[in-house]
Coordinates of C-alpha atoms in Angstrom, one line a residue:
X1 CA -17.7 -1.2 60.8
X2 CA -21.1 -1.6 59.7
X3 CA -22.4 0.2 62.5
X4 CA -20.9 3.1 61.9
X5 CA -22.8 5.1 60.5
X6 CA -22.0 4.8 56.1
X7 CA -25.6 2.4 56.1
X8 CA -28.8 4.5 56.3
X9 CA -32.3 2.6 57.9
X10 CA -29.9 -0.2 59.3
X11 CA -32.0 -2.2 61.2
X12 CA -29.3 -3.0 63.7
X13 CA -30.4 -5.6 65.3
X14 CA -29.9 -7.2 61.3
X15 CA -25.7 -7.6 62.4
X16 CA -24.4 -10.7 62.2
X17 CA -20.7 -11.5 62.5
X18 CA -19.9 -14.6 59.3
X19 CA -17.6 -16.3 57.9
X20 CA -17.7 -16.3 53.9
X21 CA -15.6 -18.5 51.8
X22 CA -12.9 -18.6 54.8
X23 CA -13.2 -15.2 55.1
X24 CA -14.3 -12.5 58.6
X25 CA -17.7 -11.0 57.6
X26 CA -20.2 -9.1 59.0
X27 CA -24.1 -8.6 56.9
X28 CA -26.5 -6.8 58.4
X29 CA -30.3 -5.2 56.7
X30 CA -31.1 -1.5 56.1
X31 CA -34.2 -0.4 55.0
X32 CA -35.1 3.5 53.0
X33 CA -38.0 4.1 51.1
X34 CA -39.7 1.4 49.5
X35 CA -36.4 -0.3 49.3
X36 CA -34.9 -3.4 51.3
X37 CA -31.1 -4.3 51.4
X38 CA -28.6 -6.6 52.5
X39 CA -25.5 -5.2 53.4
X40 CA -22.4 -8.0 53.0
X41 CA -18.9 -6.3 54.7
X42 CA -15.9 -9.4 53.8
X43 CA -12.6 -9.3 55.3
X44 CA -9.6 -10.6 52.4
X45 CA -6.1 -9.9 52.3
X46 CA -5.9 -6.8 53.5
X47 CA -8.8 -5.3 52.0
X48 CA -11.9 -5.1 52.8
X49 CA -14.9 -5.4 50.5
X50 CA -18.5 -4.0 51.0
X51 CA -21.3 -5.8 48.8
X52 CA -24.5 -4.0 48.6
X53 CA -28.1 -5.5 47.7
X54 CA -30.6 -4.0 47.1
X55 CA -34.0 -5.7 46.3
X56 CA -38.2 -3.5 46.7
X57 CA -39.5 -3.5 50.1
X58 CA -42.5 -5.5 48.6
X59 CA -39.8 -7.9 47.9
X60 CA -39.4 -12.0 48.6
X61 CA -36.1 -13.2 46.9
X62 CA -33.6 -10.3 49.1
X63 CA -31.9 -12.8 51.5
X64 CA -31.9 -16.1 48.1
X65 CA -30.2 -13.5 46.2
X66 CA -28.2 -11.2 48.5
X67 CA -26.7 -14.9 49.5
X68 CA -26.3 -16.4 45.9
X69 CA -23.6 -12.7 46.0
X70 CA -21.6 -12.9 48.8
X71 CA -21.2 -16.9 48.4
X72 CA -19.3 -16.3 45.2
X73 CA -17.0 -14.4 46.4
X74 CA -13.8 -15.5 46.2
X75 CA -10.2 -13.6 45.5
X76 CA -9.0 -13.9 42.1
X77 CA -5.4 -16.0 41.7
X78 CA -2.2 -14.0 40.6
X79 CA -2.9 -15.7 36.8
X80 CA -6.9 -14.5 36.7
X81 CA -5.8 -11.3 37.9
X82 CA -2.9 -10.9 35.1
X83 CA -5.3 -12.0 32.6
X84 CA -8.1 -9.9 33.1
X85 CA -8.1 -6.5 30.1
X86 CA -10.4 -3.5 31.6
X87 CA -13.8 -3.0 29.9
X88 CA -13.6 0.9 28.0
X89 CA -16.5 2.8 26.4
X90 CA -14.9 4.0 22.3
X91 CA -16.5 6.5 20.0
X92 CA -16.2 4.7 16.6
X93 CA -17.8 6.1 13.6
X94 CA -20.2 3.8 11.9
X95 CA -18.6 2.6 8.6
X96 CA -20.9 2.4 5.9
X97 CA -22.6 -0.9 5.6
X98 CA -22.0 -1.4 9.3
X99 CA -25.5 -1.6 12.0
X100 CA -26.8 -1.8 15.0
X101 CA -26.8 -5.8 15.1
X102 CA -22.9 -5.4 13.8
X103 CA -21.9 -2.8 16.1
X104 CA -23.4 -3.9 19.5
X105 CA -21.8 -7.5 18.1
X106 CA -18.1 -5.7 18.0
X107 CA -18.9 -4.8 21.9
X108 CA -17.4 -7.6 24.5
X109 CA -17.6 -8.6 27.5
X110 CA -21.4 -8.0 28.6
X111 CA -24.0 -9.2 27.7
X112 CA -27.6 -8.7 25.7
X113 CA -25.0 -6.4 23.1
X114 CA -27.9 -4.7 20.9
X115 CA -29.9 -3.6 24.4
X116 CA -27.2 -2.0 25.9
X117 CA -25.0 -0.7 22.2
X118 CA -28.9 1.3 22.6
X119 CA -28.9 2.0 25.9
X120 CA -25.6 3.9 25.6
X121 CA -26.2 5.3 22.5
X122 CA -30.2 6.5 23.3
X123 CA -31.5 5.0 20.7
X124 CA -35.0 3.4 20.2
X125 CA -36.0 0.1 19.5
X126 CA -36.6 1.6 15.6
X127 CA -34.0 4.0 15.1
X128 CA -32.0 3.6 13.2
X129 CA -27.7 4.6 12.5
X130 CA -25.8 6.3 9.4
X131 CA -22.6 6.4 7.5
X132 CA -20.5 9.2 9.7
X133 CA -22.0 8.9 13.2
X134 CA -20.4 8.6 16.9
X135 CA -21.9 5.5 18.8
X136 CA -20.0 3.9 21.7
X137 CA -19.1 0.8 22.1
X138 CA -17.4 -1.2 25.3
X139 CA -14.5 -2.7 23.9
X140 CA -11.2 -3.9 25.7
X141 CA -8.6 -2.4 23.5

């Protein structure tokens, strides 16, 4: 499957069959335009999952990071699947007294909320929001 042509820059000699957390898998390396890639393809529960880890060509940590990523793969239990809520981006109107900090604090399922809020809304670190502005937040509602 890895050799079927969907991986540009594939290092053919790097393709290996493996078992990852009890699941049949294959891994390989690829490189392109100053980047190196680790590809892991895992077959589990009748599905095929593709994991791609990328690092600059000069990086020496790709293998360690890629093993950590692929090693964390597992099938969710029925209870875990049922508890999942999709995250959505909602547009909200800024109310009087609200700040970037208070709006970003409402976001769920993300790290570095204020930084992400600024990126989502193209706001510089010194910017402010005003009542009536429309902004985007990440929510599960």
